[in-house]
CSV table of C-alpha atoms and ligand atoms in Angstrom, one decimal:
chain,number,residue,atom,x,y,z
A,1,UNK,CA,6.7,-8.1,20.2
A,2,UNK,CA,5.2,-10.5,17.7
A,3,UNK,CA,2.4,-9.4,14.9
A,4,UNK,CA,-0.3,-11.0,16.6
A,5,UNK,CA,0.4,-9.2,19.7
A,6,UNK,CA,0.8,-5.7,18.0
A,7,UNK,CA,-1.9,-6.1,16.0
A,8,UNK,CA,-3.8,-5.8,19.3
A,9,UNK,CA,-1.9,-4.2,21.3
A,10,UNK,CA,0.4,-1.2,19.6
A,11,UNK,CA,-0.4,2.4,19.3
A,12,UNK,CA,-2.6,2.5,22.1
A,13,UNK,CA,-1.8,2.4,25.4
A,14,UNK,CA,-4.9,2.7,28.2
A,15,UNK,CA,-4.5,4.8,31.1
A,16,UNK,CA,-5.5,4.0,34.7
A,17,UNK,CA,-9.5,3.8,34.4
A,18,UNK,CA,-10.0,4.9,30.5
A,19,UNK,CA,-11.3,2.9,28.1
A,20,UNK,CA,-10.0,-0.2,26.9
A,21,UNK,CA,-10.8,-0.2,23.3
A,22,UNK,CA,-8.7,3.6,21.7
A,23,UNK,CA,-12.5,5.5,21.5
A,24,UNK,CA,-13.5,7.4,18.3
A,25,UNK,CA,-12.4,10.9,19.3
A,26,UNK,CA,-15.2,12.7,17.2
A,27,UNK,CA,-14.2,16.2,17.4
A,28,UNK,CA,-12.7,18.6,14.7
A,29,UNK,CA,-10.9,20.8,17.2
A,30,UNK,CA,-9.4,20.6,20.5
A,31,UNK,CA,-9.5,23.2,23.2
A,32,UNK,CA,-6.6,25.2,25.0
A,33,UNK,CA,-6.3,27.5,27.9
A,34,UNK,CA,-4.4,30.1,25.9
A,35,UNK,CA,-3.4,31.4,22.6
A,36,UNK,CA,0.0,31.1,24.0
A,37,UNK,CA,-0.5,27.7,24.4
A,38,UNK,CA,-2.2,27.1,21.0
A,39,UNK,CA,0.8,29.2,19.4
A,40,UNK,CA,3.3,26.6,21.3
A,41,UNK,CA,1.4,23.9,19.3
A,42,UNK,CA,1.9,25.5,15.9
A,43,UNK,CA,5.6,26.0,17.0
A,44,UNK,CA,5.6,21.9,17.9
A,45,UNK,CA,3.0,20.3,16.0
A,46,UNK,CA,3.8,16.9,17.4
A,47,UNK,CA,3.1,17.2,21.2
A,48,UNK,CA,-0.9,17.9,20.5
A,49,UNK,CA,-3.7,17.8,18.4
A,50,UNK,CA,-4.7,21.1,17.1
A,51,UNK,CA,-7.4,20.5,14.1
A,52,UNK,CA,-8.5,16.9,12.4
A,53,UNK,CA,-7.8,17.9,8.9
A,54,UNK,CA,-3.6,17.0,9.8
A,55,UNK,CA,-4.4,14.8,13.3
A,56,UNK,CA,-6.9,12.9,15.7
A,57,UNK,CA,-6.5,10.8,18.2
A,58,UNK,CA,-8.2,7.8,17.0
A,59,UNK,CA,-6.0,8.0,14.1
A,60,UNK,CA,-3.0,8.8,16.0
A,61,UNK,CA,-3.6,5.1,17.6
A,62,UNK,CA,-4.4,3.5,14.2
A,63,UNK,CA,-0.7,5.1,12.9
A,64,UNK,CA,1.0,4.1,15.6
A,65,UNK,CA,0.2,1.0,14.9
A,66,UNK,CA,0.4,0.2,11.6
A,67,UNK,CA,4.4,1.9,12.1
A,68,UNK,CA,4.8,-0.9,14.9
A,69,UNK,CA,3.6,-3.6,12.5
A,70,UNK,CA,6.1,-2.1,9.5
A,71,UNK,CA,9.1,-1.1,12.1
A,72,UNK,CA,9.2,1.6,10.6
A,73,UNK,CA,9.5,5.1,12.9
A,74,UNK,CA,6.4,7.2,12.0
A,75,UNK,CA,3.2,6.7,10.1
A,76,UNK,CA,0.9,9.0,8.2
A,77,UNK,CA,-3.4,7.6,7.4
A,78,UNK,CA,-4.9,9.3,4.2
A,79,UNK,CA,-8.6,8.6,3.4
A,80,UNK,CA,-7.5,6.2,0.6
A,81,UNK,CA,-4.7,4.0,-1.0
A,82,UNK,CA,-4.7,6.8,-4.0
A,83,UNK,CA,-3.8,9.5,-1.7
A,84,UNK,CA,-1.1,7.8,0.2
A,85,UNK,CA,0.8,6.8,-3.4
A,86,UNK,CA,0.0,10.2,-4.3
A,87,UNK,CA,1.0,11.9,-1.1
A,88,UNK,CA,4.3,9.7,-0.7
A,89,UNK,CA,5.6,10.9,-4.2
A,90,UNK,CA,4.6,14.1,-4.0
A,91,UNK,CA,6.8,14.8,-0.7
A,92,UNK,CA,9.8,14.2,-2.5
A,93,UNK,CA,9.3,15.4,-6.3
A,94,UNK,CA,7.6,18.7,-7.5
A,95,UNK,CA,7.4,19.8,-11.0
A,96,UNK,CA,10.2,19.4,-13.3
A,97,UNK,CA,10.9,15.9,-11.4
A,98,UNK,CA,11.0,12.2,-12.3
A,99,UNK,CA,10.0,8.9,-10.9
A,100,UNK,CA,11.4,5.3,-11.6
A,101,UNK,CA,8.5,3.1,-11.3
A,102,UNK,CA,8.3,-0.9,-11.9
A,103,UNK,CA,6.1,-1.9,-14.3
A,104,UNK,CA,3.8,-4.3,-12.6
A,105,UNK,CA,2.2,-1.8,-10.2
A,106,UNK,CA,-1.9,-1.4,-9.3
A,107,UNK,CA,-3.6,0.2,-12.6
A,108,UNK,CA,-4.7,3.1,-10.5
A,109,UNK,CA,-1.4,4.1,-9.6
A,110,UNK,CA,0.2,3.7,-13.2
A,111,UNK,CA,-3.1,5.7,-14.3
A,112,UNK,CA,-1.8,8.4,-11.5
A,113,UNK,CA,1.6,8.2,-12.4
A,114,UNK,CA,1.5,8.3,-16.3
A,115,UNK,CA,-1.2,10.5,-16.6
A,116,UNK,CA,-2.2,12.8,-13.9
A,117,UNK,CA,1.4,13.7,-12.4
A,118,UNK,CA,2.2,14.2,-15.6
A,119,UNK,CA,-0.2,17.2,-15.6
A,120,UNK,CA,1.4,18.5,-12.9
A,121,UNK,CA,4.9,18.4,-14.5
A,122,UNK,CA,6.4,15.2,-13.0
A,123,UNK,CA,7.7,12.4,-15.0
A,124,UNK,CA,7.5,8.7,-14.6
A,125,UNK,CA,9.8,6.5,-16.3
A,126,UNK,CA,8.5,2.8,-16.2
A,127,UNK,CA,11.0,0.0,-16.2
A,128,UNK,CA,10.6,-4.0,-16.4
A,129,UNK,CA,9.9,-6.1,-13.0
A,130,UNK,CA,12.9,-8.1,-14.5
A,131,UNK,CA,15.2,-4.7,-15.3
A,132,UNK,CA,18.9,-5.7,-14.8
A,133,UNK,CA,21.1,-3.6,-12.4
A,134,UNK,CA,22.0,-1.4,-16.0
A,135,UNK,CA,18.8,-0.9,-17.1
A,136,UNK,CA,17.8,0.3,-14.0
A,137,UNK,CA,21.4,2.3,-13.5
A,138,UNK,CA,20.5,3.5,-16.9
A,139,UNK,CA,16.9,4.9,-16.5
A,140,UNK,CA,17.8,7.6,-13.7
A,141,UNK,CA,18.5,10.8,-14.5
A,142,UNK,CA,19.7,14.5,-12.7
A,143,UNK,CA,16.1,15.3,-11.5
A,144,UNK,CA,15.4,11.7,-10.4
A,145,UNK,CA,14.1,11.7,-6.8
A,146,UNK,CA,12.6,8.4,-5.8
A,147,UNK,CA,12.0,4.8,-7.5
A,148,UNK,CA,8.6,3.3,-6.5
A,149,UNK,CA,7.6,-0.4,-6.9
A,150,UNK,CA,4.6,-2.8,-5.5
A,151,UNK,CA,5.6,-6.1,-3.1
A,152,UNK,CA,3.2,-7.9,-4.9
A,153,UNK,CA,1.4,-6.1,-7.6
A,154,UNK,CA,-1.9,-6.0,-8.2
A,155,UNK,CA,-3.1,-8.1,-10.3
A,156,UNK,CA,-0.5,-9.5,-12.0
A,157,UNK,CA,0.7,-11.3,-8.6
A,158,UNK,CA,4.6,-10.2,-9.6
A,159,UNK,CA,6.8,-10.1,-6.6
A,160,UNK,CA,9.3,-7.1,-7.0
A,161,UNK,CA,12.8,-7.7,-6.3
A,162,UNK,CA,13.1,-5.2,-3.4
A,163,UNK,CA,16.8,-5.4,-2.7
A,164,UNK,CA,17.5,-5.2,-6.6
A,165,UNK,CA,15.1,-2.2,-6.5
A,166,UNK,CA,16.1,-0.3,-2.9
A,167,UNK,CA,20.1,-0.8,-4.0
A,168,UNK,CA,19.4,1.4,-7.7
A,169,UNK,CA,17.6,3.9,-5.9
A,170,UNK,CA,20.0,4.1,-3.0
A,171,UNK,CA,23.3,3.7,-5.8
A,172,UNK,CA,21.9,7.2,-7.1
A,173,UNK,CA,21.2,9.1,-3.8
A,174,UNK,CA,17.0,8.4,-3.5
A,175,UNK,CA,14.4,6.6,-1.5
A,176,UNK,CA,12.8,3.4,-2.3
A,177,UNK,CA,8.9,3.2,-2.0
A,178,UNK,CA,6.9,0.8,-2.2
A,179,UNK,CA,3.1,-0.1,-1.7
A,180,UNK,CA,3.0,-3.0,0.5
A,181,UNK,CA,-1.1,-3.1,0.3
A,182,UNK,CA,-1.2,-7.1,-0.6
A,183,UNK,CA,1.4,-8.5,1.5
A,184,UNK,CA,0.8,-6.9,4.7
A,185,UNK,CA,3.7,-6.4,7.0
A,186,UNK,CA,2.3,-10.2,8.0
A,187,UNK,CA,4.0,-11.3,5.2
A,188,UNK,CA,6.6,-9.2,3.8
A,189,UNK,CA,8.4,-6.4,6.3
A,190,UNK,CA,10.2,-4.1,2.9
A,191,UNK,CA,12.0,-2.1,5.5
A,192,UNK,CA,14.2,-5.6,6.6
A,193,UNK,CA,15.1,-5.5,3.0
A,194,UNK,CA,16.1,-1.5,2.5
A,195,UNK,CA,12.8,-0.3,1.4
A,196,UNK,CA,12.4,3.6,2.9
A,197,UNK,CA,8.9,4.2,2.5
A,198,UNK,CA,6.1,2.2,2.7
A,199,UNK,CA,2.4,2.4,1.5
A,200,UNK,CA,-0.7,0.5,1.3
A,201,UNK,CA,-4.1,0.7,1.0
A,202,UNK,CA,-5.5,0.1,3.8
A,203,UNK,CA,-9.1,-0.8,1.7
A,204,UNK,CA,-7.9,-4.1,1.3
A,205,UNK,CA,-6.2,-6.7,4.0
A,206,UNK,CA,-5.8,-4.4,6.7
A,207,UNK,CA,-9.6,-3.3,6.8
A,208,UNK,CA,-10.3,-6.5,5.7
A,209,UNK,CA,-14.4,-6.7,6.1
A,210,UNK,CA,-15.1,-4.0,2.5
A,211,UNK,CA,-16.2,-1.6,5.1
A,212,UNK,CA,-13.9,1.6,4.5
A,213,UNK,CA,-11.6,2.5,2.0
A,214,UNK,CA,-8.0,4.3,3.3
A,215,UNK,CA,-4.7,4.3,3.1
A,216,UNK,CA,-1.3,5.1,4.8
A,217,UNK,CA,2.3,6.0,4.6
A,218,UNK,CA,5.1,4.6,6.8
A,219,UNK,CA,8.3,6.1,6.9
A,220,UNK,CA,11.2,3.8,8.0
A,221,UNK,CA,13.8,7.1,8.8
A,222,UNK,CA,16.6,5.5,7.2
A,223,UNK,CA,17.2,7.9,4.3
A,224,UNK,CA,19.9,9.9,5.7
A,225,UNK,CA,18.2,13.1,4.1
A,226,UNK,CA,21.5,15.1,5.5
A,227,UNK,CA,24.0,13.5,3.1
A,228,UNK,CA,25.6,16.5,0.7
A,229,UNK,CA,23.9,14.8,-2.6
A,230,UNK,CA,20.8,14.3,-0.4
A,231,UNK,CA,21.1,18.2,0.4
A,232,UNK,CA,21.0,18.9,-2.5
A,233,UNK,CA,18.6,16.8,-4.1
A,234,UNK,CA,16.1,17.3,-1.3
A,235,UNK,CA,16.8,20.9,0.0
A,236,UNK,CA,12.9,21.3,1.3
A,237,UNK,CA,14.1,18.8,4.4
A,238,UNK,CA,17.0,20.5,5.3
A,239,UNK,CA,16.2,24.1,4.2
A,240,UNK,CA,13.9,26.5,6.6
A,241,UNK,CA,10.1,25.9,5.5
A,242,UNK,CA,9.0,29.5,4.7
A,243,UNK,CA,5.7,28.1,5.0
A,244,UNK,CA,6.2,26.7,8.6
A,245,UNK,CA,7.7,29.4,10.0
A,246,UNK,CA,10.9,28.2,9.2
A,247,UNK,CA,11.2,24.6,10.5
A,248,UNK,CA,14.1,22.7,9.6
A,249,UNK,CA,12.4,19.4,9.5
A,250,UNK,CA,15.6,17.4,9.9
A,251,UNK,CA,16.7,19.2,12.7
A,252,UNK,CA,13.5,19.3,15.1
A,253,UNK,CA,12.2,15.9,14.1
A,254,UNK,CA,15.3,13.4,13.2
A,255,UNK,CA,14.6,10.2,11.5
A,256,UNK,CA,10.7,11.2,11.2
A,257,UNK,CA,11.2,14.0,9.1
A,258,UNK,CA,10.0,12.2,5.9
A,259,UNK,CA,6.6,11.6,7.6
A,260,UNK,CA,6.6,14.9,9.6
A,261,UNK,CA,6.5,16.8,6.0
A,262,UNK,CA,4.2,14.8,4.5
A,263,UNK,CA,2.0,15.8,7.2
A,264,UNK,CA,2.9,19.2,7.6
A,265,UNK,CA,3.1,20.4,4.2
A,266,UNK,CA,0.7,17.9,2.2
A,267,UNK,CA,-2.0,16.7,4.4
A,268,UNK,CA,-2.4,20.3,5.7
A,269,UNK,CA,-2.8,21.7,2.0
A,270,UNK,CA,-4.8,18.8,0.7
A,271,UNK,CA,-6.6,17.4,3.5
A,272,UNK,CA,-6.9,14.1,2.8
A,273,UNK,CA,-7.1,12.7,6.4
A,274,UNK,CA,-9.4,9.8,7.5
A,275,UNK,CA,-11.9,10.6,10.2
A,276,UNK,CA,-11.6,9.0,13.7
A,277,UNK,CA,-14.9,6.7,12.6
A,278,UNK,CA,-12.9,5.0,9.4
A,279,UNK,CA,-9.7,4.8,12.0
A,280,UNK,CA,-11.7,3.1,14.5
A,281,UNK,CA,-13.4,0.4,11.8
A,282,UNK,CA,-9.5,0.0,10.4
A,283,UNK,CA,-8.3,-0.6,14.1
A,284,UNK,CA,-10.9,-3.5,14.1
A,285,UNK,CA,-9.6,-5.2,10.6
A,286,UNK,CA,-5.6,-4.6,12.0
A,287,UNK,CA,-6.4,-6.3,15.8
A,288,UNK,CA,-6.9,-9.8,13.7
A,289,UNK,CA,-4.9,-8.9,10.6
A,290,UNK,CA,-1.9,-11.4,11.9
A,291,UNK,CA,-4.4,-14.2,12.4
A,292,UNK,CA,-6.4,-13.8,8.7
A,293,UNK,CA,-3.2,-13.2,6.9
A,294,UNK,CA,-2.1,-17.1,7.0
A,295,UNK,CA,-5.7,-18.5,6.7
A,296,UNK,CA,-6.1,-16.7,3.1
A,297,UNK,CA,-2.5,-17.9,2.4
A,298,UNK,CA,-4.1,-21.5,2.9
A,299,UNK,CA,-7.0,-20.8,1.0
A,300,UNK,CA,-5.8,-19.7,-1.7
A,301,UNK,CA,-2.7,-21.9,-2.2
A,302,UNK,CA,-5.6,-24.7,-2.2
A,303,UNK,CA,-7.6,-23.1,-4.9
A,304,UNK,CA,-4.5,-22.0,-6.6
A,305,UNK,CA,-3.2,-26.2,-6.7
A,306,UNK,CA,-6.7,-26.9,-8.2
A,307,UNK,CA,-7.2,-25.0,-10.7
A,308,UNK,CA,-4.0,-25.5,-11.3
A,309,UNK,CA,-4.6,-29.3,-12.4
A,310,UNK,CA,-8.5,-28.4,-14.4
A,311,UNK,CA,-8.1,-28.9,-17.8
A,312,UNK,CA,-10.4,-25.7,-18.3
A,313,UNK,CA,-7.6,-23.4,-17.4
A,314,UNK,CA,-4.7,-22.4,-19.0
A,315,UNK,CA,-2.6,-20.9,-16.4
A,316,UNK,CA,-1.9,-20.0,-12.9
A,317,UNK,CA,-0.4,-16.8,-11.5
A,318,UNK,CA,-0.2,-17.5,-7.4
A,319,UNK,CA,3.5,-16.6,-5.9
A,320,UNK,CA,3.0,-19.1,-3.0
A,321,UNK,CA,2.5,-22.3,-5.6
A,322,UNK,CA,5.7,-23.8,-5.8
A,323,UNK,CA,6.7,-23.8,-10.0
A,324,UNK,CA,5.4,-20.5,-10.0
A,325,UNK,CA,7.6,-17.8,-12.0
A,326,UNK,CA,7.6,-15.5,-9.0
A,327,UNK,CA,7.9,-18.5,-6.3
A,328,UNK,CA,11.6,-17.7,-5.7
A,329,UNK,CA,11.3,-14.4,-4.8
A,330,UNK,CA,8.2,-15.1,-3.0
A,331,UNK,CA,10.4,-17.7,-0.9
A,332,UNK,CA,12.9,-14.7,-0.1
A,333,UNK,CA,10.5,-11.8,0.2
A,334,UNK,CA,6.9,-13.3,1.5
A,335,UNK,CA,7.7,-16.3,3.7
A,336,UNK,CA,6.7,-18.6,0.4
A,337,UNK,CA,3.2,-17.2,0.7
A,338,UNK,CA,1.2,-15.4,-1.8
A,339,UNK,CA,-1.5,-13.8,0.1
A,340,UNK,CA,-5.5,-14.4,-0.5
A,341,UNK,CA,-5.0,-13.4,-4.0
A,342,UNK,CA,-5.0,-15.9,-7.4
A,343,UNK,CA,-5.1,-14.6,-11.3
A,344,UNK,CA,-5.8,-17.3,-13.6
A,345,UNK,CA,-6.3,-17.7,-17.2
A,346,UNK,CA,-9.7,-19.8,-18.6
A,347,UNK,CA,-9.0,-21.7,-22.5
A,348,UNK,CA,-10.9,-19.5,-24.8
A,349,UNK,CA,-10.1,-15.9,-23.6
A,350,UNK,CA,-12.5,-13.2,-22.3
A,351,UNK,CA,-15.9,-14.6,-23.0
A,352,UNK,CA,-15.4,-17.8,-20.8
A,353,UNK,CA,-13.7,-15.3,-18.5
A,354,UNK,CA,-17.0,-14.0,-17.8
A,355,UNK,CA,-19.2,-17.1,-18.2
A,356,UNK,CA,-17.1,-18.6,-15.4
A,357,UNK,CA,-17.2,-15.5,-13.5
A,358,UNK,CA,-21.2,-15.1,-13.7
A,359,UNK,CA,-21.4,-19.0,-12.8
A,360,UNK,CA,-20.4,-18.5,-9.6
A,361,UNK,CA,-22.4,-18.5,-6.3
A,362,UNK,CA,-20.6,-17.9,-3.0
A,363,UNK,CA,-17.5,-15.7,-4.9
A,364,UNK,CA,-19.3,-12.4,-6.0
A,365,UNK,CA,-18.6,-10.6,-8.5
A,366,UNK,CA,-17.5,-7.2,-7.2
A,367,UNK,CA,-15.1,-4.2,-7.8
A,368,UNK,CA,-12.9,-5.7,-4.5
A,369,UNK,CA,-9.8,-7.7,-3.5
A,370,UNK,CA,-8.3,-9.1,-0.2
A,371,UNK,CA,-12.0,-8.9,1.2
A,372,UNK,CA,-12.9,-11.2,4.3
A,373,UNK,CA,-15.3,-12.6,2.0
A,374,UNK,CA,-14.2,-14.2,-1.4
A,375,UNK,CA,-14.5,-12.0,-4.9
A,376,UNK,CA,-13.9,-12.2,-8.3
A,377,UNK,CA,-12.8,-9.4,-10.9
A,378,UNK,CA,-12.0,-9.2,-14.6
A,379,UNK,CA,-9.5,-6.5,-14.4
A,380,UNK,CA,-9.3,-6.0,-18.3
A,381,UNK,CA,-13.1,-5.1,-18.7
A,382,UNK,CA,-13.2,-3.2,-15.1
A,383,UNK,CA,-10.5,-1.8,-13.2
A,384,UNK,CA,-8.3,-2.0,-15.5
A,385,UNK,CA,-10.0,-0.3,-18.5
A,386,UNK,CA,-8.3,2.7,-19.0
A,387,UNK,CA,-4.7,1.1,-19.9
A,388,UNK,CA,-3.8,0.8,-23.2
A,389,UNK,CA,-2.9,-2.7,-24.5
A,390,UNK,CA,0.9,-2.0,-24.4
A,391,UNK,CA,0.0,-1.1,-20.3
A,392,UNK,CA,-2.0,-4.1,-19.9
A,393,UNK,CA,0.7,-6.3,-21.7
A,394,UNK,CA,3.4,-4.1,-19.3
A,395,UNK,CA,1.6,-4.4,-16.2
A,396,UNK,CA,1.4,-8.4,-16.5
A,397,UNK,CA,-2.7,-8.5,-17.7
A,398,UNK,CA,-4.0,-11.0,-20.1
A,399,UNK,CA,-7.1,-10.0,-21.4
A,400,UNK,CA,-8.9,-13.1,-20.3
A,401,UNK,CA,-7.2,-13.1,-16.9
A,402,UNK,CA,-9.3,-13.6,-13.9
A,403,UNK,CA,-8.7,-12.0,-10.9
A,404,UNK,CA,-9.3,-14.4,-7.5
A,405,UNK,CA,-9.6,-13.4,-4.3
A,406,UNK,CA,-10.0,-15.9,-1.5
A,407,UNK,CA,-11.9,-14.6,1.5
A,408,UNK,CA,-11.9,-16.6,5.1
A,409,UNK,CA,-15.7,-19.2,3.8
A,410,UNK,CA,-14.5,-22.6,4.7
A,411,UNK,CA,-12.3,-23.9,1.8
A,412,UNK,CA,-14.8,-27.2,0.5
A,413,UNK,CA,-17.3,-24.2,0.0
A,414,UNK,CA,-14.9,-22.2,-2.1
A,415,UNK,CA,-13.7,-25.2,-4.5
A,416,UNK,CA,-17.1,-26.4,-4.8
A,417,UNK,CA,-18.5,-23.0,-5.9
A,418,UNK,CA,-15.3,-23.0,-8.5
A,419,UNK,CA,-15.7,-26.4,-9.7
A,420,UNK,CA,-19.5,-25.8,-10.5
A,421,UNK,CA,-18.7,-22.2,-12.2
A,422,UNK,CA,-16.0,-23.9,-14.3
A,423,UNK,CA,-18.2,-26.9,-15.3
A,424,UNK,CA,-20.8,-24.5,-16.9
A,425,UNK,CA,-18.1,-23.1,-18.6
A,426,UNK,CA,-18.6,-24.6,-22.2
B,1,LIG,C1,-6.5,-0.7,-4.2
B,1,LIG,C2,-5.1,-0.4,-4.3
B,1,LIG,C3,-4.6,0.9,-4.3
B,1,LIG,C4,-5.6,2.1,-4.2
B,1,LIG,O1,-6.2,2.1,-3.0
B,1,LIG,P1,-7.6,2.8,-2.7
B,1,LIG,O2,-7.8,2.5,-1.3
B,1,LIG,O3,-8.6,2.0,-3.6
B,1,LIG,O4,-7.5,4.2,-3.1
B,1,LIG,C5,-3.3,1.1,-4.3
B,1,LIG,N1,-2.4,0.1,-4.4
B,1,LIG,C6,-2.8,-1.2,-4.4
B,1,LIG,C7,-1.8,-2.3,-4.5
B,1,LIG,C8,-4.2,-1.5,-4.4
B,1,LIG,O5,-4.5,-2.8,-4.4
């Protein structure tokens, strides 16, 4: 089936009589006849629910889903975008591990990656967007266990190469992840192109309406993790789980062993799980997720060809403009869209930055993207404050870059509100 139809259909499937709509299931624990029955379920974690730190129904539905819209075989929710980058890497290195990571990536997950894995003994070795097949050959080494890029980063609106990036990572034995948050499987599907794993943050486009924040982890089960070099690089999936009781996840769960261990293993030690209320708000955002998708496209494309031609602004980052450095691979990766989402520079730097910002009516001001409603951010002086200026510089951030989000208001509103702002710009 089409998006559209998965978006409201997939992952939920009523029975004879039950409710239409998946109902919040708002219940820690679940009840059995027997301990031998409960012991089965430890044996098979899979067949039931057991305890809604690891699994609830409502979530369940909400997975489902989301690995319908990705194609992917298995999907994991986490109670935010964070946990699911975090929880994704974390399944496949441990201490005394590296990471290949592209460069133009979300600030919190470089911050993550550079700073706090670090701390827990795992290494991540940035390279360029624009890193040839050497550079890249050249930045893995023995302990190397899984490259990680963003479809389209946030906010420096570059498109990463995912064949260039899945073929490295699969020349030298490891997955390709990447965080798929502001393309939506709507636009971009990574797993068509040889992506593994897939993340997002479910705050943004999928939730859509700024009312919970989340994340999740698709698993595409095509890594082959029963290869010899995959053996060997990643014994814990083929290897007995001492604590499991010994599963061997390849062997009882196939192609959804990825996701089963992440679950298993992480969410059950770190309990980061969504509860059935956030699932429930996210399945709302998802059922029109295919139909918003195009309409910010349009938006934004509009605003993006205006402020292209003001004489107020010195440039234009939006993948779907045509002349745009990234519009090629946003013609083979995206459809030639380039979601809700614009970064632009005002003439004069950061202080017009924010006198344009603060100008502005209908967009508010707000620490938000890919919001039903539009927003506005200045990355350098908010979310992005804790880089360095060699990060922002790496991550594609000028420090008087403005951060656009177009929401779903009619477009006439949105250019008018912009035109006034950039008037009183002076
Ligand atoms: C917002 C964002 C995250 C972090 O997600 P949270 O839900 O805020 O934890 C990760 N990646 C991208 C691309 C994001 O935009």
């Amino acid at each position: 089936m089409k998006d559209e139809t998965l978006c409201l259909h997939a992952g939920y499937e009523p029975e004879n009589g039950s409710p239409g709509v998946m109902p919040i299931v708002q219940s820690t624990t679940y009840r059995f006849d027997s301990t031998e029955r409960i012991g089965d379920i430890f044996d098979h974690p899979t067949e039931a629910y057991i305890y809604s730190r690891f699994a609830n129904p409502t979530v369940d539905a909400v997975e489902k889903k989301i690995a319908a819209l990705e194609g992917g075989v298995g999907a994991m929710c986490t109670s935010s975008g964070q946990a699911a980058n975090l929880f994704a890497v974390l399944n496949l290195c441990s201490a005394g591990d590296s990471l290949i990571c592209s460069s133009a990536i979300y600030g919190g997950t470089i911050n993550l990656f550079a700073v706090t894995l670090k701390r827990f003994g795992i290494e991540c070795i940035f390279v360029s967007p624009e890193a040839t097949d050497e550079e890249l050959d050249a930045a893995f080494k023995e302990n190397t266990k899984c490259v990680f890029g963003e479809t389209i980063a946030n906010p420096a609106l570059v498109v990463c190469d995912i064949e260039k990036f899945a073929n490295a990572a699969h020349r030298h034995g490891v997955p390709f992840l990447i965080d798929n948050t502001f393309a939506t499987p709507v636009l971009c599907k990574p797993f068509e192109f040889g992506a593994d794993i897939v993340t997002h943050s479910t705050t943004k486009y999928m939730d859509g309406h700024a009312v919970q924040g989340g994340g999740v982890i698709v698993d595409s089960g095509n890594f082959d993790w029963t290869t010899p070099e995959a053996m060997q690089k990643f014994p814990e999936f083929t290897e007995p789980d001492a604590s499991y009781h010994g599963t061997v996840y390849t062997e009882e769960f196939g192609r959804s062993a990825y996701i089963v261990k992440c679950r298993m293993q992480l969410m059950r030690d770190f309990g980061a799980y969504p509860s059935a209320h956030s699932a429930f708000l996210l399945n709302l955002g998802l059922e029109t997720l295919a139909v918003r998708m195009p309409r910010y496209c349009a938006n934004a494309l509009a605003v993006a060809k205006f402020l292209s031609s003001s004489d107020k602004v010195e440039s234009v980052s939006y993948p779907g403009l045509e002349g745009d450095r990234e519009h090629a691979l946003a013609e083979k990766y995206l459809k030639g869209h380039g979601s809700g989402v614009i970064s632009f520079v005002i003439k004069g730097g950061k202080e017009k930055a924010v006198q344009f910002m603060d100008a502005l009516h209908l967009a508010c001001n707000e620490v938000h993207v890919a919001d039903i409603r539009s927003c506005v951010l200045h990355p350098a002086s908010e979310t992005h404050r804790q880089l360095t200026d060699e990060q922002l510089v790496a991550a594609g951030i000028n420090p008087g870059m403005i951060r656009f989000s177009c929401g779903l208001e009619n477009i006439d509103d949105i250019l008018d509100d912009i035109k006034r702002a950039l008037a009183k710009v002076k």
